[in-house]
Short mmCIF file of C-alpha atoms and ligand atoms in Angstrom, two decimals:
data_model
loop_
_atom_site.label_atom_id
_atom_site.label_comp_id
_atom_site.label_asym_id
_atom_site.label_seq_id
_atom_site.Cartn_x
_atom_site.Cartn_y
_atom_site.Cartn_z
CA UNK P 1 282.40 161.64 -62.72
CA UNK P 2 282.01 159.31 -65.44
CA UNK P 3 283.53 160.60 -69.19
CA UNK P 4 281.67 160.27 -72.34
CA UNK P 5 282.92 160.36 -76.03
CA UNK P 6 283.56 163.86 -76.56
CA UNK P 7 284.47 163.00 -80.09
CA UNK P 8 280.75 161.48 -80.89
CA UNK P 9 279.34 164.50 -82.72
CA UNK P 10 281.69 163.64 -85.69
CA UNK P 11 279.12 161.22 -86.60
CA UNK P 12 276.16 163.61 -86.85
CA UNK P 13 276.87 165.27 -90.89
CA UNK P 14 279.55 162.83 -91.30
CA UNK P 15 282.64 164.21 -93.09
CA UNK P 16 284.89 161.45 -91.88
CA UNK P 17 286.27 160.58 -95.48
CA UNK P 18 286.59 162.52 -98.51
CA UNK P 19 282.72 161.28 -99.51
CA UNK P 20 281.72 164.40 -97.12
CA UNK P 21 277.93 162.59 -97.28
CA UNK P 22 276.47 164.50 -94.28
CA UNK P 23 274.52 162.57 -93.13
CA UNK P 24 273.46 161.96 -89.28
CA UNK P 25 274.94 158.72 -88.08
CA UNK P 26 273.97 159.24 -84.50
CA UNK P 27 270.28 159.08 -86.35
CA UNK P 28 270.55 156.45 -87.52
CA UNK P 29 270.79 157.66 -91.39
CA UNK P 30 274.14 156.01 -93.50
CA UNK P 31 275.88 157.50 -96.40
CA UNK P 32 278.30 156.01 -98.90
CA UNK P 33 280.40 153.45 -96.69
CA UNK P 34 276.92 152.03 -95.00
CA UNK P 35 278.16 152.32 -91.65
CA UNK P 36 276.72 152.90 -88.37
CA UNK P 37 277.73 154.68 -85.42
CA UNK P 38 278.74 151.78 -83.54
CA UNK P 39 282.19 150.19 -84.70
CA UNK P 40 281.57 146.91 -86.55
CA UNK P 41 284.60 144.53 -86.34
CA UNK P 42 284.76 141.73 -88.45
CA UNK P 43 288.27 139.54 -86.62
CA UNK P 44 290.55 140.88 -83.92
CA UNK P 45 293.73 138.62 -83.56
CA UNK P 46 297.21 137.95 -84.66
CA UNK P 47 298.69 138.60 -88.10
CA UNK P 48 301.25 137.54 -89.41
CA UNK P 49 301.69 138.86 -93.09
CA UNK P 50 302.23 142.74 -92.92
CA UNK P 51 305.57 144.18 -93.44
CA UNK P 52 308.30 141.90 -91.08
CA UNK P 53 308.90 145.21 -88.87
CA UNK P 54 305.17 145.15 -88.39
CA UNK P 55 304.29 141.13 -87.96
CA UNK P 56 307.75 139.76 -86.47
CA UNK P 57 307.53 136.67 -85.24
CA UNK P 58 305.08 137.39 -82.61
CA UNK P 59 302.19 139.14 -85.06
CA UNK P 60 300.23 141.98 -85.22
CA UNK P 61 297.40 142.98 -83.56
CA UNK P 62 295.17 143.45 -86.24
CA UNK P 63 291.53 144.72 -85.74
CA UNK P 64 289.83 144.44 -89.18
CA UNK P 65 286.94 147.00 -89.30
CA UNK P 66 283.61 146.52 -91.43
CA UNK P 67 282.37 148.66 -94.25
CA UNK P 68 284.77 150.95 -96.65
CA UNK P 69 284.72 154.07 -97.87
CA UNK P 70 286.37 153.47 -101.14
CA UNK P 71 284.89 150.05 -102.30
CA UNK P 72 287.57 149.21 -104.88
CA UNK P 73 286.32 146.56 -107.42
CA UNK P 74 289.28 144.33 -106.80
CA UNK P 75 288.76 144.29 -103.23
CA UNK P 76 290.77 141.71 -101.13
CA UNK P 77 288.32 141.76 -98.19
CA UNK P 78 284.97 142.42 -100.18
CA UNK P 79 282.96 140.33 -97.24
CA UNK P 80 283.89 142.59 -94.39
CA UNK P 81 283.82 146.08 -97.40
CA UNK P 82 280.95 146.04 -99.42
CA UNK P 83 279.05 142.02 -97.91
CA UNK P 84 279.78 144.12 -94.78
CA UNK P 85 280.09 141.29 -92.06
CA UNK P 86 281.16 141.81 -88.78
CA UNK P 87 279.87 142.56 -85.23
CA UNK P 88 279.34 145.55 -83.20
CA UNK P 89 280.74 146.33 -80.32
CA UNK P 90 280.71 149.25 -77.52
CA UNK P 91 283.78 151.28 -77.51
CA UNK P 92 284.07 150.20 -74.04
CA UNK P 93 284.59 146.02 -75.62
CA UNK P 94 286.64 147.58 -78.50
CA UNK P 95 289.13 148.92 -75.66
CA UNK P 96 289.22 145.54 -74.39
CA UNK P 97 289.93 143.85 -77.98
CA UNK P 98 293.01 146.21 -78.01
CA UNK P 99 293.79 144.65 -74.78
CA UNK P 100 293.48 141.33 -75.33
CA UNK P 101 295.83 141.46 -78.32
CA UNK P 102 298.40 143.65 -76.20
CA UNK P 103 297.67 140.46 -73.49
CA UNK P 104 298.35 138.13 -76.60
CA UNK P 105 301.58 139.97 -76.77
CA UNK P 106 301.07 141.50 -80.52
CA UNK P 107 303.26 143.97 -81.44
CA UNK P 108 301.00 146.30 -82.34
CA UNK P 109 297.46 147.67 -82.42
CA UNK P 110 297.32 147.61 -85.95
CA UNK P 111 293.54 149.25 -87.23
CA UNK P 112 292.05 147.88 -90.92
CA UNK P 113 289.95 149.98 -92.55
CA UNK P 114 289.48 152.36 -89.41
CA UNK P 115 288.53 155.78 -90.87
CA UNK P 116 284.65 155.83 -90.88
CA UNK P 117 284.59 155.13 -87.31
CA UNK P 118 287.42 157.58 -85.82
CA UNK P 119 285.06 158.99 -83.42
CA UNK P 120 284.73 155.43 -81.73
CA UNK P 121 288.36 154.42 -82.61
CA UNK P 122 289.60 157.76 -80.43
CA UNK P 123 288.11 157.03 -77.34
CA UNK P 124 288.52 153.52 -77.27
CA UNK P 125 292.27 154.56 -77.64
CA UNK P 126 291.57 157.05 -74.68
CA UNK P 127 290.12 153.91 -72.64
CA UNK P 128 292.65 151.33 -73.38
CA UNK P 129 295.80 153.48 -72.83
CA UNK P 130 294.05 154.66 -69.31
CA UNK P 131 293.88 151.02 -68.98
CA UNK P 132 297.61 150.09 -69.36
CA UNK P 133 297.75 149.48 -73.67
CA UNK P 134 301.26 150.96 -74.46
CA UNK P 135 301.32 149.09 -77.74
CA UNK P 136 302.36 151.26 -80.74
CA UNK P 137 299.48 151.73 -82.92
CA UNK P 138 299.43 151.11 -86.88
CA UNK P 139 296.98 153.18 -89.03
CA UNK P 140 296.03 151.04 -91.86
CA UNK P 141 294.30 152.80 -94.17
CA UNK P 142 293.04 152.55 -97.92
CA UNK P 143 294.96 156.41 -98.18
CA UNK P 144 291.37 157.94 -99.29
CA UNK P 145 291.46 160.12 -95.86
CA UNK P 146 290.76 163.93 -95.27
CA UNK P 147 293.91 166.17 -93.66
CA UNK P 148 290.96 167.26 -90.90
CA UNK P 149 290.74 164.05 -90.06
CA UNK P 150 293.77 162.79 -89.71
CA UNK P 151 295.00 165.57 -87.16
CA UNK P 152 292.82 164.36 -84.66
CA UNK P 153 294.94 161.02 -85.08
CA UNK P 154 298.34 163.40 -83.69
CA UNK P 155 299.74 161.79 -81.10
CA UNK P 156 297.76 158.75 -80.59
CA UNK P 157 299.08 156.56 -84.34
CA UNK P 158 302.55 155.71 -84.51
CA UNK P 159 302.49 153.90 -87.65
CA UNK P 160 301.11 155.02 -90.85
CA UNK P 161 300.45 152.33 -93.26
CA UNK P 162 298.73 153.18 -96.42
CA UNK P 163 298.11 152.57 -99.49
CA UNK P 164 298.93 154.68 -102.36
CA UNK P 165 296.30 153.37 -105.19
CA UNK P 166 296.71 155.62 -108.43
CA UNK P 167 298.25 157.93 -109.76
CA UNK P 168 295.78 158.24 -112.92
CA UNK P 169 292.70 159.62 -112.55
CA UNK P 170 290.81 157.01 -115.24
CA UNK P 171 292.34 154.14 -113.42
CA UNK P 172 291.14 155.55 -109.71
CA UNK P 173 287.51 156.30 -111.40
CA UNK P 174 287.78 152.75 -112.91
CA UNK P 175 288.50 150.76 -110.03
CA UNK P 176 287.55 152.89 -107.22
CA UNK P 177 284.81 155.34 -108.34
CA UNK P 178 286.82 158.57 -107.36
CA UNK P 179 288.81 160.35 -110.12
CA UNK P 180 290.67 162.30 -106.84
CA UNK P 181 292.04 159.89 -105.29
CA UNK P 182 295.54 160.79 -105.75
CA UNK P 183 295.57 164.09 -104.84
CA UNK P 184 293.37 163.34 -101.79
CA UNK P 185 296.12 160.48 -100.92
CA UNK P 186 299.14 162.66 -101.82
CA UNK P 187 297.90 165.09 -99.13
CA UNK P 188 297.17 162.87 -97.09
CA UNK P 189 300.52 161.52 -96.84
CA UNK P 190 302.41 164.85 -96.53
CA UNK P 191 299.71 164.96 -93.09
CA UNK P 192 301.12 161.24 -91.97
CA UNK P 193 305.00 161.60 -92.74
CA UNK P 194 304.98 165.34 -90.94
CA UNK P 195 302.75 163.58 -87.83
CA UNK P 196 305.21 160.87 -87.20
CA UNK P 197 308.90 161.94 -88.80
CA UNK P 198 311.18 159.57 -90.63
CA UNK P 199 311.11 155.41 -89.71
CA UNK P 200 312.18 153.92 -86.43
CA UNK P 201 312.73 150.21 -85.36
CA UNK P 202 313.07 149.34 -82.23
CA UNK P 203 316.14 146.83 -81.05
CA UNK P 204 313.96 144.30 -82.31
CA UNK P 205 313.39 145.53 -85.20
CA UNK P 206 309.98 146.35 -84.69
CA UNK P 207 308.97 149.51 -86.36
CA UNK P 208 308.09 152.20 -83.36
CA UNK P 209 307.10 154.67 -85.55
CA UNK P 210 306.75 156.37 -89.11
CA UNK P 211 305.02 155.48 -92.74
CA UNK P 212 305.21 152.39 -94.73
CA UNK P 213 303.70 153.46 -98.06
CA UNK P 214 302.11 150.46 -99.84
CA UNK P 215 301.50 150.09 -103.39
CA UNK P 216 299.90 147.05 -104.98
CA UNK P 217 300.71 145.96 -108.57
CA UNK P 218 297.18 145.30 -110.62
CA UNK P 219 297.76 143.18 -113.51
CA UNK P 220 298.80 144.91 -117.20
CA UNK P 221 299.60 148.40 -114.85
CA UNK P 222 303.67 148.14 -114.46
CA UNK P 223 304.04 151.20 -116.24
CA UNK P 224 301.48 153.25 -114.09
CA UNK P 225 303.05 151.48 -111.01
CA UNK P 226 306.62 152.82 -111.94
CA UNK P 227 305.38 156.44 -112.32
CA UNK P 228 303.81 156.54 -109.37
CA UNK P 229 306.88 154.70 -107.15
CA UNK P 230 309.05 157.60 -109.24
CA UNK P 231 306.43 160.37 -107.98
CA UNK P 232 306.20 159.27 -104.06
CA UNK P 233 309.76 159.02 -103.77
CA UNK P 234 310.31 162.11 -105.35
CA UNK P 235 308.40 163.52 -103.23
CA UNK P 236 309.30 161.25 -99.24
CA UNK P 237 312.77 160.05 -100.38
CA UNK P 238 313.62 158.11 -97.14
CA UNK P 239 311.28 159.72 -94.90
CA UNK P 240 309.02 156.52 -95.71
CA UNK P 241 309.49 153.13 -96.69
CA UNK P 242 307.83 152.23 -99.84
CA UNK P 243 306.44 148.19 -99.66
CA UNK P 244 305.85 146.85 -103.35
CA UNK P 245 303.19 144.24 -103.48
CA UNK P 246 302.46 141.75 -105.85
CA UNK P 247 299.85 139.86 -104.13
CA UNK P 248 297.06 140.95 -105.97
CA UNK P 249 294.45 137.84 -106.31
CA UNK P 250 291.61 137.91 -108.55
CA UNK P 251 288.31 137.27 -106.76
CA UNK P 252 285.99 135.79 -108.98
CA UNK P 253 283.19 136.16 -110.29
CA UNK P 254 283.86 139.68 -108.51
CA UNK P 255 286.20 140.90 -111.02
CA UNK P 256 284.69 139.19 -114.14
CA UNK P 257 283.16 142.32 -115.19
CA UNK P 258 287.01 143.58 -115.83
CA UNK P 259 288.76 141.58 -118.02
CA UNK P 260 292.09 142.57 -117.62
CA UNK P 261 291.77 142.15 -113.49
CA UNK P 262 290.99 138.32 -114.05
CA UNK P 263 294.92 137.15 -114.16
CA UNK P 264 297.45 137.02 -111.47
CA UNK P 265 300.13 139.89 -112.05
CA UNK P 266 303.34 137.67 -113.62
CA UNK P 267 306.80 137.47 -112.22
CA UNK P 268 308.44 139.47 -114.97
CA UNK P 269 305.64 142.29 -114.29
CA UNK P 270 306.91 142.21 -110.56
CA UNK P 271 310.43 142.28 -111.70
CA UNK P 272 309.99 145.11 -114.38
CA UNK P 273 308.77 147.28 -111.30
CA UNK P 274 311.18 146.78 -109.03
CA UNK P 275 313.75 146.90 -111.27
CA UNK P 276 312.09 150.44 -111.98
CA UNK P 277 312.25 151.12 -108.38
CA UNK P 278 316.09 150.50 -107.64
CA UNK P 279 316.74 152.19 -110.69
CA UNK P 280 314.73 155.55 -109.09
CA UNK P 281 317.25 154.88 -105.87
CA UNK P 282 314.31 153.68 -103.43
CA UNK P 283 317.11 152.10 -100.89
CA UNK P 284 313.91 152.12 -97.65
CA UNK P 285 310.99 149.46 -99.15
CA UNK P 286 309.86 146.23 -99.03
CA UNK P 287 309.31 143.60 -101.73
CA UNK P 288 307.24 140.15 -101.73
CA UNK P 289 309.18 137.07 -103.22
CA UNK P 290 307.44 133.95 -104.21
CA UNK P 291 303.70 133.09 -104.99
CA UNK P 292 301.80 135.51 -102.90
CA UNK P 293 298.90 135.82 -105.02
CA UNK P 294 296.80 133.33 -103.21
CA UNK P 295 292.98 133.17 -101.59
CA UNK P 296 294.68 131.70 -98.28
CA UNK P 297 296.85 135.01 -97.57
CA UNK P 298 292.78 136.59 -96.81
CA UNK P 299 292.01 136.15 -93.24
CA UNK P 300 288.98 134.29 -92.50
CA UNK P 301 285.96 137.26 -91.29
CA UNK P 302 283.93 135.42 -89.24
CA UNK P 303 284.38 137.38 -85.72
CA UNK P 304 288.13 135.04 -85.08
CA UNK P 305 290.16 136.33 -82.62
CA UNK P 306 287.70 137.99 -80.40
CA UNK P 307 287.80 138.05 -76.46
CA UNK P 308 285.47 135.40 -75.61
CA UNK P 309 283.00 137.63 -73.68
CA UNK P 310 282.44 139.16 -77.03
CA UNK P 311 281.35 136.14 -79.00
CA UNK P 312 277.72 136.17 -79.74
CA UNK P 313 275.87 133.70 -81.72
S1 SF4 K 401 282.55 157.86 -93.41
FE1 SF4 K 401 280.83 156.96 -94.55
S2 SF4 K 401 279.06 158.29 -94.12
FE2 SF4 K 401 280.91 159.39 -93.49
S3 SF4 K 401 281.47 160.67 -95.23
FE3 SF4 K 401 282.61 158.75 -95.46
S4 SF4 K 401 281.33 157.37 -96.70
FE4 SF4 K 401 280.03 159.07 -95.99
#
């Protein structure tokens, strides 16, 4: 007998981010991330600029989602977030995106912006591994998630990769509309490093499993940025390795409306912070050298990448 979703009814009062907006997706109604109940993907196909132990030579599988449930105002990816762009597809074709990247011979499934479709997201994982995908699978997430959420995620994610925003709650209501962000994030971290123990690499040096905690310098915020690298290692030590990222880019006229996100963050910024770091003893992290802050590290989002039976228009 055929199986359906069994996870489906997560959509109907949606509490699949901290938003809780309850609404009934299966309906038809959307809430604050404008998303449907059918995944929307905006490119599925090989990426090479995550951490090395995530990219290697070979690339990532990444499978950038549409829509966002946090909407920063500096966003990176603001076509596929708030311009929304992207295609739907079946959770039957999105099992068969994670295929053809496994087929492509990625390293990894690696899922952008995945939270406001988990019910989707969960049984296409169910379909592809039935169907022979035994790539490890990279949760790439904004860190905005709920605990409840993440559970379901036991088992089937390998790789945490989030982002750890703020640590002040002005700054997250500034640039992200939700003054608890870092307590949400915080606990939502303790969920990920407890789900998938301390780092792994394989003989590769592929990373097999564990959390890569990013943090991304804004301009004029080093001070912030070294409190809050202090705080999460504090708090993970080397349970987690902690990737500092100065490849902030200024999208304009996106930003325009905040002056002091309309500059690239300087090299002695950068420096300052990681300085900060080594002097805190973070030994497990990642840094960026050279100019990273440029348009041409964002993917194009115009459906690349994408099995050519899914192509339409
Ligand atoms: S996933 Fe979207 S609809 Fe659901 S609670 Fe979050 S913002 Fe609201």
């Amino acid at each position: 007998m055929e199986r359906t979703n069994p996870y489906l009814s997560l959509y109907k009062c949606c509490r699949l981010c901290p938003r809780c907006c309850g609404v009934d997706r299966l309906a038809g109604e959307t809430g604050f991330c404008g998303a449907g109940a059918t995944p929307k993907i905006a490119r599925a196909a090989l990426h090479y600029w995550e951490e090395p132990c995530l990219s290697g030579q070979a690339g990532s599988g990444a499978v950038f989602f549409s829509h966002c449930t946090l909407r920063c105002v500096y966003c990176q990816n603001a076509d596929i977030s708030a311009r929304q762009q992207g295609q739907e597809v079946s959770e039957e074709e999105l099992a068969q995106v994670f295929l053809h990247l496994q087929e492509q011979e990625a390293l990894n499934i690696n899922l952008v912006t995945p939270g406001h479709y988990l019910p989707s997201i969960l049984w296409a994982l169910e379909l592809a591994r039935a169907q022979g995908l035994h790539l490890p699978v990279v949760y790439n997430t904004s860190g905005y998630e709920r605990v409840e959420c993440l559970r379901l995620l036991r088992g089937k994610v390998q790789v945490y990769l989030p982002d750890c925003k703020y640590l002040s709650a002005e700054t997250a209501r500034r640039y992200s509309g939700v003054e608890d962000y870092f307590g949400v994030a915080v606990a939502a971290l303790d969920e990920m490093v407890e789900q998938t123990g301390p780092p792994r690499l394989d003989e590769r040096g592929v990373m097999t499993g564990g959390v890569i905690i990013r943090q991304l310098l804004l301009p004029g915020r080093v001070g912030e940025a070294q409190r809050l690298t202090a705080t999460l290692h504090a708090r993970y030590g080397d349970r987690v390795y902690l990737s500092l990222m100065n490849q902030y880019t200024p999208i304009l006229p996106q930003v325009a409306p905040w002056p002091e996100l309309c500059r690239t963050v300087t090299p002695d910024e950068y420096d300052q912070w990681v300085d900060h770091a080594v002097d805190c003893g973070v030994e497990k992290g990642f840094v960026q050298e050279g100019d990273t802050a440029e348009e041409s590290f964002i993917p194009p989002f115009d459906g690349s990448g994408l099995p050519a039976f899914l192509r339409r228009g």
